[in-house]
């Protein structure tokens, strides 16, 4: 007679917990309990505020990593929404955790990238360029060519040039050089564009 596996009480753990229960578990005074709760947490639109609050208040790096890993594991729009809250954080731990999570959520992040690349804050646009790097080459070009043509911040354009240089074709070289020419007082940007042009030329040279 085959054995029938009985489900233990609350076997699904935090997955089936109410937002109140989940909040209590993630804010336990015991760091191991918080870590265990984070490892079982599945983010939804209904409980996103719970994990966001936990991330904001977490002081233990290992638990914080588990919380950001929960965003990656859940892999949905709610996870992206939570991670984006910390992209502007002054706390480097939160900002780095958010970037790592967003890099792992490229499919879910894609619809948000255009907005991030036009954010009023240059630092956010720079981080957005880095996030674009993980997209397909055609998507990288589609997203960053308009920025190279129009962005008014040299540091943002420098970040975009660095990413585009990895995937651009020869017909994009003129755009990179023109972008640098819009900032005549920035010798670094001129150097970056010319270096990128050389990389693109070498990569596309006849074999």
Tab-separated table of C-alpha atoms in Angstrom:
chain	number	residue	atom	x	y	z
A	1	UNK	CA	0.000	0.000	0.000
A	2	UNK	CA	1.607	3.287	-1.033
A	3	UNK	CA	2.335	5.777	1.646
A	4	UNK	CA	0.288	8.944	1.532
A	5	UNK	CA	2.316	11.956	2.481
A	6	UNK	CA	0.437	14.101	4.945
A	7	UNK	CA	0.890	17.818	4.683
A	8	UNK	CA	2.176	19.272	7.883
A	9	UNK	CA	0.339	22.190	9.421
A	10	UNK	CA	1.345	25.434	7.732
A	11	UNK	CA	3.648	23.425	5.476
A	12	UNK	CA	3.672	26.206	2.937
A	13	UNK	CA	4.961	28.512	5.627
A	14	UNK	CA	4.984	32.178	4.921
A	15	UNK	CA	3.579	31.627	1.427
A	16	UNK	CA	0.127	31.082	2.921
A	17	UNK	CA	0.465	33.522	5.785
A	18	UNK	CA	-1.624	36.625	6.027
A	19	UNK	CA	0.148	39.970	5.540
A	20	UNK	CA	0.025	40.475	9.307
A	21	UNK	CA	1.650	37.086	9.993
A	22	UNK	CA	4.238	37.684	7.295
A	23	UNK	CA	5.079	41.097	8.701
A	24	UNK	CA	5.528	39.625	12.182
A	25	UNK	CA	7.831	36.884	10.884
A	26	UNK	CA	9.984	39.233	8.836
A	27	UNK	CA	10.334	41.627	11.780
A	28	UNK	CA	11.042	38.972	14.422
A	29	UNK	CA	13.754	39.871	16.936
A	30	UNK	CA	15.508	36.648	15.962
A	31	UNK	CA	17.595	37.133	12.826
A	32	UNK	CA	17.418	33.431	11.922
A	33	UNK	CA	13.631	33.580	12.030
A	34	UNK	CA	13.709	36.641	9.788
A	35	UNK	CA	16.077	34.893	7.392
A	36	UNK	CA	13.877	31.778	7.279
A	37	UNK	CA	10.789	33.895	6.645
A	38	UNK	CA	12.542	35.744	3.822
A	39	UNK	CA	13.563	32.464	2.200
A	40	UNK	CA	9.935	31.364	2.016
A	41	UNK	CA	8.391	34.706	1.116
A	42	UNK	CA	6.682	35.066	-2.258
A	43	UNK	CA	6.012	38.675	-3.217
A	44	UNK	CA	2.562	39.682	-4.456
A	45	UNK	CA	0.862	43.015	-4.940
A	46	UNK	CA	-1.006	42.374	-1.685
A	47	UNK	CA	2.063	41.823	0.484
A	48	UNK	CA	4.662	43.972	-1.285
A	49	UNK	CA	4.477	46.592	1.461
A	50	UNK	CA	5.411	43.916	3.997
A	51	UNK	CA	8.722	42.990	2.406
A	52	UNK	CA	9.445	46.620	1.574
A	53	UNK	CA	9.142	47.535	5.251
A	54	UNK	CA	11.347	44.590	6.180
A	55	UNK	CA	14.041	45.684	3.718
A	56	UNK	CA	13.931	49.228	5.037
A	57	UNK	CA	14.466	48.158	8.651
A	58	UNK	CA	16.819	45.176	8.250
A	59	UNK	CA	20.251	45.619	9.837
A	60	UNK	CA	21.711	42.129	9.269
A	61	UNK	CA	23.362	41.794	5.866
A	62	UNK	CA	22.566	38.091	5.489
A	63	UNK	CA	18.883	38.663	6.135
A	64	UNK	CA	18.850	41.657	3.810
A	65	UNK	CA	20.342	39.500	1.072
A	66	UNK	CA	17.623	36.894	1.657
A	67	UNK	CA	14.965	39.597	1.327
A	68	UNK	CA	16.318	40.798	-2.008
A	69	UNK	CA	16.644	37.173	-3.118
A	70	UNK	CA	12.930	36.794	-2.378
A	71	UNK	CA	12.277	39.557	-4.911
A	72	UNK	CA	14.339	37.703	-7.512
A	73	UNK	CA	12.658	34.391	-6.770
A	74	UNK	CA	9.170	35.876	-7.012
A	75	UNK	CA	10.021	37.396	-10.408
A	76	UNK	CA	6.955	39.542	-10.938
A	77	UNK	CA	5.960	43.174	-11.344
A	78	UNK	CA	5.432	43.561	-7.604
A	79	UNK	CA	9.057	42.529	-7.019
A	80	UNK	CA	10.239	45.190	-9.463
A	81	UNK	CA	8.111	47.810	-7.732
A	82	UNK	CA	9.714	46.989	-4.383
A	83	UNK	CA	13.270	46.989	-5.738
A	84	UNK	CA	12.783	50.304	-7.538
A	85	UNK	CA	11.928	51.967	-4.236
A	86	UNK	CA	15.543	51.503	-3.145
A	87	UNK	CA	17.296	52.507	-6.341
A	88	UNK	CA	17.514	56.072	-4.988
A	89	UNK	CA	18.520	55.079	-1.469
A	90	UNK	CA	21.451	56.802	0.232
A	91	UNK	CA	22.188	53.454	1.905
A	92	UNK	CA	24.658	51.642	-0.355
A	93	UNK	CA	23.478	48.249	0.932
A	94	UNK	CA	19.921	48.925	-0.162
A	95	UNK	CA	20.939	50.451	-3.471
A	96	UNK	CA	23.246	47.532	-4.294
A	97	UNK	CA	20.631	44.975	-3.275
A	98	UNK	CA	18.049	46.692	-5.445
A	99	UNK	CA	20.395	46.721	-8.446
A	100	UNK	CA	21.213	43.045	-8.025
A	101	UNK	CA	17.524	42.183	-7.816
A	102	UNK	CA	16.644	44.266	-10.860
A	103	UNK	CA	19.436	42.670	-12.903
A	104	UNK	CA	17.807	39.325	-12.184
A	105	UNK	CA	14.365	40.628	-13.162
A	106	UNK	CA	15.148	41.800	-16.681
A	107	UNK	CA	11.928	40.575	-18.290
A	108	UNK	CA	9.776	42.207	-15.633
A	109	UNK	CA	11.931	45.349	-15.610
A	110	UNK	CA	11.881	45.952	-19.370
A	111	UNK	CA	8.595	47.933	-19.449
A	112	UNK	CA	10.007	50.280	-16.804
A	113	UNK	CA	13.369	51.044	-18.385
A	114	UNK	CA	12.204	53.855	-20.655
A	115	UNK	CA	10.834	55.697	-17.645
A	116	UNK	CA	14.037	55.164	-15.665
A	117	UNK	CA	16.151	56.460	-18.545
A	118	UNK	CA	14.140	59.687	-18.556
A	119	UNK	CA	14.114	60.113	-14.772
A	120	UNK	CA	14.828	63.684	-13.599
A	121	UNK	CA	17.728	62.423	-11.441
A	122	UNK	CA	20.967	61.854	-13.404
A	123	UNK	CA	22.119	59.219	-10.898
A	124	UNK	CA	18.994	57.179	-11.604
A	125	UNK	CA	19.561	57.466	-15.361
A	126	UNK	CA	23.149	56.271	-14.900
A	127	UNK	CA	21.975	53.245	-12.932
A	128	UNK	CA	19.319	52.619	-15.576
A	129	UNK	CA	22.015	52.503	-18.272
A	130	UNK	CA	23.762	49.802	-16.270
A	131	UNK	CA	20.505	47.854	-15.992
A	132	UNK	CA	19.997	48.092	-19.754
A	133	UNK	CA	23.325	46.297	-20.238
A	134	UNK	CA	21.699	42.917	-19.504
A	135	UNK	CA	19.044	43.318	-22.200
A	136	UNK	CA	19.251	41.905	-25.719
A	137	UNK	CA	21.576	43.898	-28.031
A	138	UNK	CA	18.714	45.209	-30.167
A	139	UNK	CA	16.919	46.391	-27.040
A	140	UNK	CA	20.083	48.084	-25.772
A	141	UNK	CA	20.299	50.059	-29.007
A	142	UNK	CA	16.601	50.931	-29.059
A	143	UNK	CA	16.707	52.215	-25.482
A	144	UNK	CA	20.019	54.070	-25.445
A	145	UNK	CA	20.238	55.662	-28.899
A	146	UNK	CA	17.558	58.270	-28.006
A	147	UNK	CA	19.388	58.995	-24.758
A	148	UNK	CA	22.701	59.504	-26.567
A	149	UNK	CA	21.025	61.940	-28.918
A	150	UNK	CA	19.179	63.963	-26.309
A	151	UNK	CA	20.398	63.604	-22.723
A	152	UNK	CA	21.899	66.802	-21.344
A	153	UNK	CA	24.142	65.205	-18.707
A	154	UNK	CA	27.644	64.171	-19.707
A	155	UNK	CA	27.973	61.514	-17.025
A	156	UNK	CA	24.748	59.866	-18.160
A	157	UNK	CA	25.920	59.908	-21.770
A	158	UNK	CA	29.243	58.417	-20.690
A	159	UNK	CA	27.432	55.545	-18.995
A	160	UNK	CA	25.326	54.990	-22.111
A	161	UNK	CA	28.364	55.058	-24.408
A	162	UNK	CA	30.047	52.385	-22.301
A	163	UNK	CA	27.026	50.088	-22.620
A	164	UNK	CA	26.337	50.760	-26.300
A	165	UNK	CA	29.979	50.157	-27.206
A	166	UNK	CA	29.544	46.485	-26.313
A	167	UNK	CA	26.855	45.839	-28.930
A	168	UNK	CA	26.855	48.704	-31.451
A	169	UNK	CA	27.483	48.358	-35.175
A	170	UNK	CA	29.638	50.611	-37.337
A	171	UNK	CA	26.686	52.794	-38.269
A	172	UNK	CA	26.359	53.848	-34.617
A	173	UNK	CA	29.864	55.294	-34.383
A	174	UNK	CA	28.828	58.690	-35.757
A	175	UNK	CA	26.145	58.969	-33.082
A	176	UNK	CA	28.651	58.256	-30.308
A	177	UNK	CA	31.069	60.881	-31.611
A	178	UNK	CA	28.275	63.401	-32.077
A	179	UNK	CA	27.109	62.762	-28.532
A	180	UNK	CA	30.574	63.540	-27.170
A	181	UNK	CA	30.787	66.657	-29.349
A	182	UNK	CA	27.746	68.044	-27.537
A	183	UNK	CA	29.962	68.324	-24.437
A	184	UNK	CA	33.102	70.124	-25.689
A	185	UNK	CA	34.282	70.880	-22.149
A	186	UNK	CA	34.290	67.200	-21.154
A	187	UNK	CA	37.513	65.583	-22.421
A	188	UNK	CA	36.694	62.286	-20.729
A	189	UNK	CA	33.516	61.912	-22.769
A	190	UNK	CA	35.444	62.601	-25.974
A	191	UNK	CA	37.972	59.948	-24.967
A	192	UNK	CA	35.194	57.467	-24.097
A	193	UNK	CA	33.459	57.972	-27.441
A	194	UNK	CA	36.666	57.598	-29.459
A	195	UNK	CA	37.650	54.504	-27.478
A	196	UNK	CA	34.197	53.044	-28.075
A	197	UNK	CA	34.509	53.786	-31.785
A	198	UNK	CA	37.788	51.869	-31.901
A	199	UNK	CA	36.238	48.913	-30.073
A	200	UNK	CA	33.292	48.848	-32.450
A	201	UNK	CA	35.558	49.122	-35.474
A	202	UNK	CA	37.769	46.275	-34.279
A	203	UNK	CA	34.797	44.066	-33.513
A	204	UNK	CA	33.222	44.666	-36.915
A	205	UNK	CA	36.401	44.489	-38.996
A	206	UNK	CA	36.454	41.907	-41.816
A	207	UNK	CA	37.994	38.633	-40.743
